CSV table of C-alpha atoms in Angstrom, one decimal:
chain,number,residue,atom,x,y,z
X,1,MET,CA,-99.9,148.1,44.0
X,2,ASP,CA,-101.8,144.8,44.2
X,3,VAL,CA,-103.4,143.7,47.4
X,4,HIS,CA,-103.4,140.0,48.2
X,5,ASP,CA,-105.9,138.6,50.5
X,6,GLY,CA,-104.2,135.6,51.9
X,7,GLY,CA,-106.9,134.7,54.3
X,8,ALA,CA,-107.7,135.3,57.9
X,9,GLY,CA,-104.3,134.5,59.3
X,10,SER,CA,-102.1,136.1,56.6
X,11,PRO,CA,-100.5,139.6,56.9
X,12,GLN,CA,-102.0,142.3,54.8
X,13,GLY,CA,-100.1,145.0,53.2
X,14,PRO,CA,-98.4,145.9,50.0
X,15,ASN,CA,-96.3,143.1,48.4
X,16,THR,CA,-93.6,143.5,45.9
X,17,SER,CA,-93.7,141.6,42.7
X,18,ARG,CA,-90.8,139.3,43.9
X,19,GLU,CA,-92.6,138.5,47.1
X,20,ALA,CA,-95.8,137.8,45.1
X,21,GLU,CA,-93.9,135.5,42.8
X,22,ALA,CA,-92.3,133.7,45.8
X,23,GLU,CA,-95.6,133.3,47.6
X,24,THR,CA,-97.5,132.4,44.5
X,25,PRO,CA,-97.2,128.7,43.8
X,26,PRO,CA,-95.8,127.7,40.4
X,27,ALA,CA,-98.2,127.0,37.7
X,28,ARG,CA,-97.0,123.4,37.4
X,29,ASP,CA,-98.0,122.9,41.0
X,30,THR,CA,-101.4,124.5,40.9
X,31,VAL,CA,-102.3,122.6,37.8
X,32,PRO,CA,-100.7,119.2,38.2
X,33,ARG,CA,-99.5,117.5,35.0
X,34,PRO,CA,-99.8,113.8,34.5
X,35,ARG,CA,-96.9,111.9,36.0
X,36,ALA,CA,-94.4,110.1,33.8
X,37,GLU,CA,-94.5,106.4,33.6
X,38,LEU,CA,-91.1,106.1,35.1
X,39,PRO,CA,-91.2,105.0,38.7
X,40,SER,CA,-90.6,107.7,41.3
X,41,PRO,CA,-87.4,107.6,43.2
X,42,GLU,CA,-89.3,108.5,46.4
X,43,PRO,CA,-89.2,106.0,49.3
X,44,ALA,CA,-91.8,103.4,49.4
X,45,ALA,CA,-93.1,104.6,52.7
X,46,SER,CA,-94.0,108.0,51.3
X,47,ARG,CA,-95.9,106.4,48.4
X,48,ALA,CA,-97.7,104.1,50.8
X,49,GLU,CA,-99.0,107.0,53.0
X,50,GLY,CA,-100.3,108.8,49.9
X,51,ALA,CA,-98.9,112.2,51.2
X,52,ASP,CA,-98.5,114.7,48.4
X,53,PRO,CA,-95.6,117.0,49.4
X,54,GLY,CA,-96.1,120.6,48.8
X,55,PRO,CA,-94.6,122.8,46.2
X,56,ALA,CA,-91.9,124.0,48.5
X,57,SER,CA,-90.8,120.6,49.4
X,58,ARG,CA,-90.8,119.5,45.8
X,59,ALA,CA,-88.7,122.5,44.9
X,60,GLU,CA,-86.4,121.8,47.7
X,61,ASP,CA,-86.1,118.2,46.7
X,62,GLY,CA,-85.5,118.9,43.0
X,63,ASP,CA,-81.8,119.2,43.4
X,64,SER,CA,-81.6,116.1,45.5
X,65,GLU,CA,-83.6,114.1,43.0
X,66,GLN,CA,-81.4,115.0,40.1
X,67,ALA,CA,-78.2,113.8,41.8
X,68,PRO,CA,-79.2,110.2,42.3
X,69,ARG,CA,-80.9,110.1,38.9
X,70,ALA,CA,-77.7,111.5,37.3
X,71,ALA,CA,-75.6,109.0,39.2
X,72,HIS,CA,-77.9,106.2,38.2
X,73,ALA,CA,-77.8,107.4,34.6
X,74,ASP,CA,-74.0,107.4,34.6
X,75,SER,CA,-73.8,103.9,36.0
X,76,GLY,CA,-76.1,102.4,33.3
X,77,GLY,CA,-76.4,105.1,30.7
X,78,ALA,CA,-80.2,105.5,31.3
X,79,PHE,CA,-82.8,105.5,34.0
X,80,GLN,CA,-83.5,102.3,35.7
X,81,THR,CA,-86.3,100.7,33.7
X,82,GLU,CA,-85.9,96.9,34.2
X,83,PRO,CA,-86.8,95.0,31.0
X,84,ALA,CA,-88.8,91.9,31.5
X,85,ASP,CA,-85.9,89.7,30.3
X,86,PRO,CA,-82.5,91.5,29.8
X,87,VAL,CA,-80.9,88.3,28.6
X,88,SER,CA,-83.2,87.9,25.6
X,89,ASP,CA,-83.0,91.6,24.6
X,90,PRO,CA,-82.3,91.3,20.8
X,91,VAL,CA,-81.3,94.9,20.4
X,92,GLY,CA,-78.6,94.8,23.0
X,93,ASP,CA,-80.2,97.6,25.2
X,94,PRO,CA,-77.7,99.0,27.6
X,95,VAL,CA,-80.4,98.9,30.3
X,96,GLY,CA,-80.1,95.1,30.3
X,97,ASP,CA,-76.3,95.3,30.4
X,98,SER,CA,-76.4,97.8,33.3
X,99,VAL,CA,-78.8,95.6,35.3
X,100,SER,CA,-76.6,92.6,34.8
X,101,GLU,CA,-73.5,94.5,35.7
X,102,SER,CA,-75.0,95.9,38.8
X,103,ALA,CA,-76.3,92.6,40.0
X,104,GLY,CA,-72.9,90.9,39.2
X,105,ASP,CA,-74.5,88.7,36.6
X,106,PRO,CA,-72.1,87.9,33.7
X,107,VAL,CA,-75.0,87.5,31.2
X,108,GLY,CA,-74.5,90.8,29.6
X,109,GLU,CA,-70.8,90.3,29.3
X,110,PRO,CA,-69.3,88.7,26.2
X,111,ALA,CA,-68.0,85.2,26.5
X,112,THR,CA,-64.3,85.0,27.3
X,113,GLY,CA,-63.8,81.3,26.7
X,114,LEU,CA,-65.3,78.2,25.0
X,115,VAL,CA,-67.5,75.9,27.0
X,116,SER,CA,-66.2,72.4,26.6
X,117,GLY,CA,-68.6,69.5,26.6
X,118,PRO,CA,-67.8,65.9,27.6
X,119,ARG,CA,-64.8,64.6,25.8
X,120,ARG,CA,-65.4,61.8,23.2
X,121,PRO,CA,-63.5,58.6,23.7
X,122,GLU,CA,-60.5,58.4,21.3
X,123,SER,CA,-61.0,55.8,18.5
X,124,ARG,CA,-58.8,52.8,18.8
X,125,THR,CA,-56.4,51.7,16.0
X,126,GLY,CA,-54.2,48.7,15.3
X,127,VAL,CA,-54.4,45.7,17.5
X,128,ALA,CA,-56.4,47.6,20.2
X,129,ALA,CA,-59.3,47.9,17.8
X,130,LEU,CA,-59.7,44.1,17.6
X,131,SER,CA,-62.0,42.1,19.8
X,132,PRO,CA,-60.3,40.3,22.8
X,133,ARG,CA,-60.3,37.0,20.9
X,134,TYR,CA,-58.5,38.4,17.9
X,135,GLN,CA,-56.1,40.3,20.2
X,136,VAL,CA,-55.1,37.0,21.7
X,137,GLY,CA,-54.6,35.5,18.2
X,138,ALA,CA,-52.5,38.4,17.1
X,139,ALA,CA,-50.4,38.2,20.2
X,140,LEU,CA,-49.7,34.5,19.6
X,141,ALA,CA,-48.8,35.1,16.0
X,142,LEU,CA,-46.4,37.9,16.9
X,143,ALA,CA,-44.9,35.6,19.6
X,144,VAL,CA,-44.4,32.8,17.0
X,145,VAL,CA,-42.8,35.2,14.6
X,146,ALA,CA,-40.5,36.7,17.2
X,147,VAL,CA,-39.4,33.2,18.4
X,148,THR,CA,-38.7,32.1,14.8
X,149,VAL,CA,-36.7,35.3,14.0
X,150,CYS,CA,-34.6,34.8,17.2
X,151,VAL,CA,-33.9,31.1,16.4
X,152,HIS,CA,-32.9,32.0,12.8
X,153,VAL,CA,-30.6,34.8,13.9
X,154,GLY,CA,-29.0,32.4,16.5
X,155,MET,CA,-28.5,29.7,13.9
X,156,VAL,CA,-26.9,32.1,11.4
X,157,PHE,CA,-24.6,33.4,14.2
X,158,LEU,CA,-23.5,29.9,15.2
X,159,HIS,CA,-22.9,29.1,11.5
X,160,VAL,CA,-20.6,32.0,10.9
X,161,ALA,CA,-19.0,32.0,14.3
X,162,PRO,CA,-15.7,30.1,15.0
X,163,SER,CA,-15.9,26.6,16.1
X,164,ASN,CA,-17.1,26.3,19.7
X,165,THR,CA,-18.8,23.8,22.1
X,166,VAL,CA,-22.3,24.5,20.8
X,167,THR,CA,-21.3,24.1,17.1
X,168,LYS,CA,-19.5,20.9,17.9
X,169,THR,CA,-22.4,19.4,19.8
X,170,HIS,CA,-25.2,20.6,17.6
X,171,GLY,CA,-23.4,21.1,14.3
X,172,LYS,CA,-25.7,18.8,12.3
X,173,ALA,CA,-28.9,20.6,13.5
X,174,ILE,CA,-27.3,24.0,12.5
X,175,ASP,CA,-26.3,22.7,9.1
X,176,ASP,CA,-29.8,21.3,8.4
X,177,TRP,CA,-31.2,24.7,9.3
X,178,ILE,CA,-28.8,26.8,7.2
X,179,TYR,CA,-28.2,24.6,4.1
X,180,PRO,CA,-28.9,25.1,1.3
X,181,GLU,CA,-31.2,28.2,1.4
X,182,PHE,CA,-29.4,30.3,4.1
X,183,GLU,CA,-25.8,29.6,3.4
X,184,GLN,CA,-23.5,32.5,4.3
X,185,ASN,CA,-20.2,33.4,2.5
X,186,TRP,CA,-17.8,36.3,2.6
X,187,LYS,CA,-17.3,36.9,-1.2
X,188,LEU,CA,-18.4,40.5,-0.9
X,189,PHE,CA,-15.4,41.3,1.3
X,190,ALA,CA,-12.9,39.2,-0.6
X,191,PRO,CA,-9.8,41.1,-1.7
X,192,ASN,CA,-10.2,39.8,-5.2
X,193,PRO,CA,-14.0,39.6,-6.0
X,194,LEU,CA,-15.4,37.6,-8.8
X,195,GLN,CA,-14.5,38.9,-12.2
X,196,GLN,CA,-16.1,36.1,-14.2
X,197,ASN,CA,-19.5,35.4,-15.7
X,198,VAL,CA,-20.7,31.8,-14.9
X,199,ALA,CA,-23.6,30.4,-16.8
X,200,VAL,CA,-25.2,27.0,-15.9
X,201,GLN,CA,-26.4,24.9,-18.8
X,202,VAL,CA,-28.1,21.6,-19.1
X,203,ARG,CA,-29.2,19.0,-21.6
X,204,ALA,CA,-31.5,16.0,-21.2
X,205,GLN,CA,-32.0,12.5,-22.5
X,206,VAL,CA,-35.7,12.1,-23.0
X,207,ARG,CA,-37.7,8.8,-23.6
X,208,THR,CA,-40.5,9.5,-26.0
X,209,ALA,CA,-44.0,8.1,-25.8
X,210,ASP,CA,-43.3,5.5,-28.6
X,211,GLY,CA,-40.3,4.1,-26.6
X,212,GLY,CA,-37.6,5.9,-28.5
X,213,SER,CA,-34.9,8.2,-26.9
X,214,ARG,CA,-33.5,11.5,-27.9
X,215,THR,CA,-31.0,14.0,-26.5
X,216,THR,CA,-31.8,17.6,-26.4
X,217,GLY,CA,-29.4,20.5,-27.0
X,218,TRP,CA,-27.9,22.7,-24.3
X,219,TYR,CA,-30.3,25.0,-22.5
X,220,ASP,CA,-28.7,28.1,-21.0
X,221,LEU,CA,-30.7,28.4,-17.7
X,222,SER,CA,-28.6,31.4,-16.5
X,223,ALA,CA,-29.5,33.3,-19.7
X,224,GLN,CA,-33.2,32.6,-19.0
X,225,ASP,CA,-32.8,34.1,-15.6
X,226,GLY,CA,-31.0,37.1,-17.0
X,227,ARG,CA,-33.8,37.8,-19.5
X,228,ALA,CA,-36.4,37.5,-16.7
X,229,ILE,CA,-34.4,40.0,-14.6
X,230,ASP,CA,-33.6,42.5,-17.3
X,231,GLY,CA,-36.0,45.4,-17.2
X,232,ASN,CA,-37.8,44.0,-14.1
X,233,LEU,CA,-37.9,46.5,-11.3
X,234,VAL,CA,-38.7,43.8,-8.7
X,235,PRO,CA,-37.2,40.5,-9.8
X,236,SER,CA,-37.9,37.5,-7.6
X,237,HIS,CA,-35.3,35.9,-5.4
X,238,THR,CA,-35.7,32.7,-7.4
X,239,GLN,CA,-34.7,34.4,-10.6
X,240,GLN,CA,-31.7,36.1,-9.1
X,241,ASN,CA,-30.2,33.6,-6.7
X,242,GLU,CA,-31.7,30.1,-6.8
X,243,LEU,CA,-29.7,28.6,-9.7
X,244,ARG,CA,-26.5,30.6,-8.9
X,245,ARG,CA,-26.4,29.6,-5.3
X,246,ALA,CA,-27.1,25.9,-6.1
X,247,TRP,CA,-24.1,25.9,-8.4
X,248,ASP,CA,-21.9,27.6,-5.8
X,249,PHE,CA,-23.0,25.1,-3.3
X,250,PHE,CA,-22.0,22.2,-5.6
X,251,THR,CA,-18.6,23.6,-6.4
X,252,ALA,CA,-17.9,24.3,-2.8
X,253,THR,CA,-18.5,20.6,-1.8
X,254,HIS,CA,-16.7,19.0,-4.8
X,255,ASP,CA,-13.2,18.9,-6.2
X,256,ASN,CA,-12.1,19.7,-9.7
X,257,ASN,CA,-12.9,16.0,-10.7
X,258,ASN,CA,-16.5,16.5,-9.5
X,259,ARG,CA,-16.1,14.2,-6.5
X,260,PRO,CA,-17.6,15.2,-3.2
X,261,VAL,CA,-15.2,16.3,-0.5
X,262,ALA,CA,-17.6,16.9,2.3
X,263,LEU,CA,-20.6,15.4,4.0
X,264,ARG,CA,-22.9,17.8,2.2
X,265,GLY,CA,-21.8,16.7,-1.3
X,266,ALA,CA,-24.8,14.4,-1.8
X,267,LEU,CA,-27.1,17.1,-0.6
X,268,SER,CA,-25.7,19.6,-3.1
X,269,GLU,CA,-26.1,17.1,-5.9
X,270,THR,CA,-29.8,16.5,-5.0
X,271,TYR,CA,-30.5,20.2,-4.7
X,272,LEU,CA,-29.0,21.1,-8.0
X,273,ARG,CA,-30.6,18.2,-9.9
X,274,ARG,CA,-34.1,19.0,-8.5
X,275,ILE,CA,-33.8,22.7,-9.7
X,276,VAL,CA,-32.6,21.7,-13.2
X,277,VAL,CA,-35.3,19.1,-13.7
X,278,LEU,CA,-38.1,21.4,-12.6
X,279,ARG,CA,-36.8,24.0,-15.1
X,280,LEU,CA,-36.8,21.5,-17.9
X,281,GLU,CA,-40.4,20.5,-17.0
X,282,ARG,CA,-41.6,24.1,-17.0
X,283,GLY,CA,-39.8,24.6,-20.3
X,284,GLY,CA,-41.8,21.9,-22.0
X,285,VAL,CA,-38.9,19.6,-22.8
X,286,ALA,CA,-40.8,16.4,-21.8
X,287,ASP,CA,-44.0,17.0,-23.7
X,288,ASP,CA,-46.4,14.6,-25.5
X,289,GLY,CA,-45.9,11.9,-22.9
X,290,ALA,CA,-42.1,12.1,-23.0
X,291,VAL,CA,-40.1,11.5,-19.8
X,292,VAL,CA,-36.7,12.9,-18.7
X,293,GLU,CA,-34.5,10.0,-17.9
X,294,ARG,CA,-31.1,11.6,-17.5
X,295,ILE,CA,-29.6,15.1,-17.4
X,296,GLN,CA,-26.1,16.5,-17.8
X,297,ILE,CA,-25.0,19.8,-16.4
X,298,ARG,CA,-22.1,22.0,-17.3
X,299,SER,CA,-20.9,25.5,-16.5
X,300,GLN,CA,-19.6,28.1,-18.9
X,301,THR,CA,-17.2,30.6,-17.4
X,302,THR,CA,-16.2,33.7,-19.2
X,303,ASN,CA,-13.9,36.5,-17.9
X,304,VAL,CA,-15.3,40.0,-17.6
X,305,THR,CA,-13.7,42.4,-20.1
X,306,PRO,CA,-11.2,44.6,-18.3
X,307,PRO,CA,-11.8,48.4,-18.4
X,308,THR,CA,-10.0,50.4,-21.1
X,309,TRP,CA,-7.6,52.0,-18.6
X,310,SER,CA,-6.4,48.6,-17.3
X,311,THR,CA,-3.3,46.9,-18.6
X,312,GLU,CA,-4.5,43.5,-17.5
X,313,LYS,CA,-4.6,40.8,-20.2
X,314,VAL,CA,-7.2,38.0,-19.9
X,315,SER,CA,-8.5,35.4,-22.2
X,316,MET,CA,-12.0,35.9,-23.4
X,317,SER,CA,-12.5,32.2,-24.5
X,318,PRO,CA,-15.1,30.4,-22.4
X,319,VAL,CA,-14.1,27.6,-20.1
X,320,TYR,CA,-16.5,24.6,-19.6
X,321,ARG,CA,-16.9,22.3,-16.7
X,322,GLU,CA,-19.0,19.3,-17.6
X,323,LEU,CA,-20.5,16.9,-15.0
X,324,SER,CA,-21.4,13.3,-15.7
X,325,TRP,CA,-24.8,12.2,-16.6
X,326,TRP,CA,-27.2,11.9,-13.6
X,327,SER,CA,-30.2,9.7,-13.7
X,328,VAL,CA,-33.5,11.3,-12.7
X,329,PRO,CA,-35.3,9.3,-10.0
X,330,ASP,CA,-39.0,8.6,-10.3
X,331,GLY,CA,-41.1,11.4,-8.8
X,332,GLU,CA,-38.4,14.1,-9.0
X,333,THR,CA,-40.1,15.7,-11.9
X,334,GLU,CA,-43.0,16.5,-9.6
X,335,GLY,CA,-40.7,18.3,-7.2
X,336,GLY,CA,-39.7,15.5,-4.9
X,337,THR,CA,-36.2,14.9,-3.7
X,338,ARG,CA,-34.3,11.7,-2.8
């Protein structure tokens, strides 16, 4: 039996081994080990007073210390060791995330949306991209075009409309606007559309440079237009309609004896003569100082061959309509009219 001398105030007597173990302080308390670097969860007041609790109090507080540490470990996944800058932690340490979550800072949380910066002004296009001065010019040009289109549509409407007070009062102004370039007709809707080929031909009497005179053969102007149109994907309006409409204008204002029957008869003659003379000049008829003095125009009309299933019988012989000789005024070869 061991005898323990606990000092002057301690009871003396035999002690069992269990009592000795209870009274004997643990080895870790008698020989203190160096403390861990982790901060102690003790209150700040205890650390400030510098009191060192005894072994019994430490043993008693062991369980109470583990609970908050475990709870703290569950909340963040590790003991609270604040890094210097949790935002700039390159490894993604959960300590930084836990501190941010506990403090309510969304730094540790992934971004849930895009941060939009200041919106750039939309680039302007069209008229809005021009300077104010050019915008005014564009607006004036559009206004002029719009007014011209409205006037033209109104003139065409009055031309094809039945006779009324406006056409009776301003009929001459309407005719001057429409004829000859914008004449309207209803041949497309006729019950018996054209079934003939009409060719306009011309010959000229030319005064040569030595004072002599000669007469050319017949030039088929319609055939020239046909060759220019054939194979051309975008033929011009001049090649398609100028000569044809001029001849239609003439026949509509003259009788079968080629005498004018309307006030526009003289205008149709001037228009047709000007077109023919310009064609002759471009064709090189009056070359080497020669001058076109007179011209004669005729039309050659040939029926279109009926289809094979048709029983219609038509003559295929051409029919000619010759006009008298017209003198060419001076200056008309340069494009002028009189």
